[in-house]
GROMACS .gro file of C-alpha atoms in nm:
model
  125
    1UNK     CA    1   0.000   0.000   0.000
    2UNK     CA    2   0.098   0.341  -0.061
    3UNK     CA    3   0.129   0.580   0.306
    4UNK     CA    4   0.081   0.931   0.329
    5UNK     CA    5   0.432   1.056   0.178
    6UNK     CA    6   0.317   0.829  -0.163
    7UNK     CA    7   0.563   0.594  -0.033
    8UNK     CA    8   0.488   0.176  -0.075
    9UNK     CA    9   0.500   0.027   0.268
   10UNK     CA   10   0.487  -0.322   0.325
   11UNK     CA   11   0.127  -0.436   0.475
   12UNK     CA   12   0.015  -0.770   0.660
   13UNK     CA   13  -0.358  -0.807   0.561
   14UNK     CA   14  -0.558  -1.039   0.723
   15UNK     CA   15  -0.873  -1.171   0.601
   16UNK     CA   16  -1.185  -1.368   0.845
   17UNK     CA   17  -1.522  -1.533   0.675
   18UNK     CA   18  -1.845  -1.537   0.916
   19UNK     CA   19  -2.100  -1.801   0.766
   20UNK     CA   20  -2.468  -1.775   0.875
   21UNK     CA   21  -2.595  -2.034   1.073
   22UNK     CA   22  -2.880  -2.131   0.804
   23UNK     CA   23  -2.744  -2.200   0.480
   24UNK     CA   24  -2.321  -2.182   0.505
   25UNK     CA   25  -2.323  -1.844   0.288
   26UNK     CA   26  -2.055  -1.577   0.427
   27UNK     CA   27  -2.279  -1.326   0.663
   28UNK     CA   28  -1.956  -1.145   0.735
   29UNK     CA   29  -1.609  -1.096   0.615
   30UNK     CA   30  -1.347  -0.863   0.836
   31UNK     CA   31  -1.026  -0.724   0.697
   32UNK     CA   32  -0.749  -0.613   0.927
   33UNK     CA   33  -0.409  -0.414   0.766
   34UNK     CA   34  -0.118  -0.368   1.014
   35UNK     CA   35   0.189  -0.236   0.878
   36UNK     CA   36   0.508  -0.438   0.928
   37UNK     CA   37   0.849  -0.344   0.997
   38UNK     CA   38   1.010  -0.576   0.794
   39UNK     CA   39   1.055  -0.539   0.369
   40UNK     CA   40   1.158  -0.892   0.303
   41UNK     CA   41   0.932  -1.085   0.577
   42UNK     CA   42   0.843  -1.418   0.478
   43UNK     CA   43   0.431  -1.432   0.360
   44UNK     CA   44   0.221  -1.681   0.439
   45UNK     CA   45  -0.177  -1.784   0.406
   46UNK     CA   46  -0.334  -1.906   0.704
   47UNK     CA   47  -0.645  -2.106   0.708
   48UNK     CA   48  -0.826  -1.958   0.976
   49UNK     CA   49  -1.064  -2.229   1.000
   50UNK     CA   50  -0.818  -2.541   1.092
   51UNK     CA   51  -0.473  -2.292   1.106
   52UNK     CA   52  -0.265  -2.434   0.885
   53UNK     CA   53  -0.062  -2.215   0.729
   54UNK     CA   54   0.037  -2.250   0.362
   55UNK     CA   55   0.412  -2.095   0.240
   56UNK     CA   56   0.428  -1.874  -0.031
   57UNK     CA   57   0.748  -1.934  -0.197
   58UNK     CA   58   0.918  -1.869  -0.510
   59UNK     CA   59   0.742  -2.174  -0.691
   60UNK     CA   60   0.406  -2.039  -0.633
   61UNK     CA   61   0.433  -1.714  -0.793
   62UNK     CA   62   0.685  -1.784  -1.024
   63UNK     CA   63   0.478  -1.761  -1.359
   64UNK     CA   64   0.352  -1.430  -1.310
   65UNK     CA   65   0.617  -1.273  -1.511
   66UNK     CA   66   0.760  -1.437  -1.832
   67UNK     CA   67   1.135  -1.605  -1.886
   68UNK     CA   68   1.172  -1.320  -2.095
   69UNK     CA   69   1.026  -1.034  -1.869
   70UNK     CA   70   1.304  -1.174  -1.568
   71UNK     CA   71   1.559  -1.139  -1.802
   72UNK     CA   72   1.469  -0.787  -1.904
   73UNK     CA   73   1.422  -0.695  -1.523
   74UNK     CA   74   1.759  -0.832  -1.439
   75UNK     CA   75   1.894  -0.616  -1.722
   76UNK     CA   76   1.683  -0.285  -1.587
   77UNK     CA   77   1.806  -0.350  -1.259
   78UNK     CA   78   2.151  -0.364  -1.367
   79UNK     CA   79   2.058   0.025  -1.500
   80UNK     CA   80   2.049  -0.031  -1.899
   81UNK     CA   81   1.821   0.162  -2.070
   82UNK     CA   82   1.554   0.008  -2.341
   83UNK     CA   83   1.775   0.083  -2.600
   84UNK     CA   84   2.081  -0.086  -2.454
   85UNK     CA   85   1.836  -0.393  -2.351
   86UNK     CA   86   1.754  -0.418  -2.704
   87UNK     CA   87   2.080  -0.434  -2.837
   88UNK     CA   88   2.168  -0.691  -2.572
   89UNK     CA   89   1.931  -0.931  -2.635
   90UNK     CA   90   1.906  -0.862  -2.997
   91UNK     CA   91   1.552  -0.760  -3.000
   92UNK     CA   92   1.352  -0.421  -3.114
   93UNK     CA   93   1.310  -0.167  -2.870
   94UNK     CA   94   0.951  -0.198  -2.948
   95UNK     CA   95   0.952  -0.503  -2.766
   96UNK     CA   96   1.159  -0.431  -2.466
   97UNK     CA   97   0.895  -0.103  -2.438
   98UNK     CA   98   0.622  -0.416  -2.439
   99UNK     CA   99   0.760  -0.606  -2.172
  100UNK     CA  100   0.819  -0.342  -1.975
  101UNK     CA  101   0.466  -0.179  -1.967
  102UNK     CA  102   0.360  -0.557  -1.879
  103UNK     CA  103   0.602  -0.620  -1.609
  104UNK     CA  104   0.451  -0.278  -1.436
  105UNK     CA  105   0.096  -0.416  -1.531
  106UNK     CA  106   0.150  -0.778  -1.376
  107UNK     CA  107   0.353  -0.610  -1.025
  108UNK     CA  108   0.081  -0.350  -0.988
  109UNK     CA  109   0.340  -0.056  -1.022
  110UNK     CA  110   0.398   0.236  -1.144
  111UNK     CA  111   0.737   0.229  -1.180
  112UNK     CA  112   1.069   0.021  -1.299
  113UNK     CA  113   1.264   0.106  -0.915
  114UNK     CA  114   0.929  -0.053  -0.782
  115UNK     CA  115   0.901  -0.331  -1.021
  116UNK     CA  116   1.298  -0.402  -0.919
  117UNK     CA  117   1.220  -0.377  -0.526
  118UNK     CA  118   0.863  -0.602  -0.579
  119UNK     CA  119   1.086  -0.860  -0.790
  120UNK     CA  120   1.363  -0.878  -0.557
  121UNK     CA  121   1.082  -0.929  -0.278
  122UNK     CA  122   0.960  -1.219  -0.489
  123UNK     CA  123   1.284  -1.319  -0.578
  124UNK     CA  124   1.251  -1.270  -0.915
  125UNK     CA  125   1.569  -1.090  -0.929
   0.00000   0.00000   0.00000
């Protein structure tokens, strides 16, 4: 979530279901957002019902971006430009321009230093 200052800030969110008695449909649900301290704490899904918790690692998220998007985040992160990206990988910067705009579409960000920071979270990159 973004903070006052515009500023991304890391944010547990927890999430409870309240079934009615009569038929098992959700009466109530109940959100709760604290922020947390740490950038690079390890996520996790709890089943609130029987508490098992479920570990959200690199395997479970690892197809949101493409082979080719990594590789072009890797090279952005390294601070090339389109243009040199292009070259590198022998592609038009028409392309690299492409997988850029999705990268920031798939992350949710507005930015290339957030898509970086998000990736590295994810460890992406």
């Amino acid at each position: 979530m973004r903070d006052n200052a515009d500023k991304y800030v890391r944010v547990l969110h927890r999430m409870f279901y309240i079934a009615s008695q009569s038929n098992s449909s959700i009466w109530l649900s109940l959100c709760l957002y604290n922020l947390t301290v740490d950038p690079y704490s390890d996520s996790a899904i709890i089943n609130s019902a029987n508490g098992q918790a479920l570990e959200l690692q690199k395997q479970t998220c690892n197809d949101i971006l493409s082979v080719r998007e990594k590789e072009i985040l890797q090279l952005i992160e390294q601070g090339m430009m389109s243009k040199e990206i292009a070259s590198t990988l022998s592609i038009s910067i028409n392309t690299v321009n492409r997988h850029r705009q999705n990268i920031l579409e798939k992350l949710h960000v507005g930015n290339s230093i957030e898509a970086c920071r998000i990736a590295k979270g994810l460890k992406f990159i």
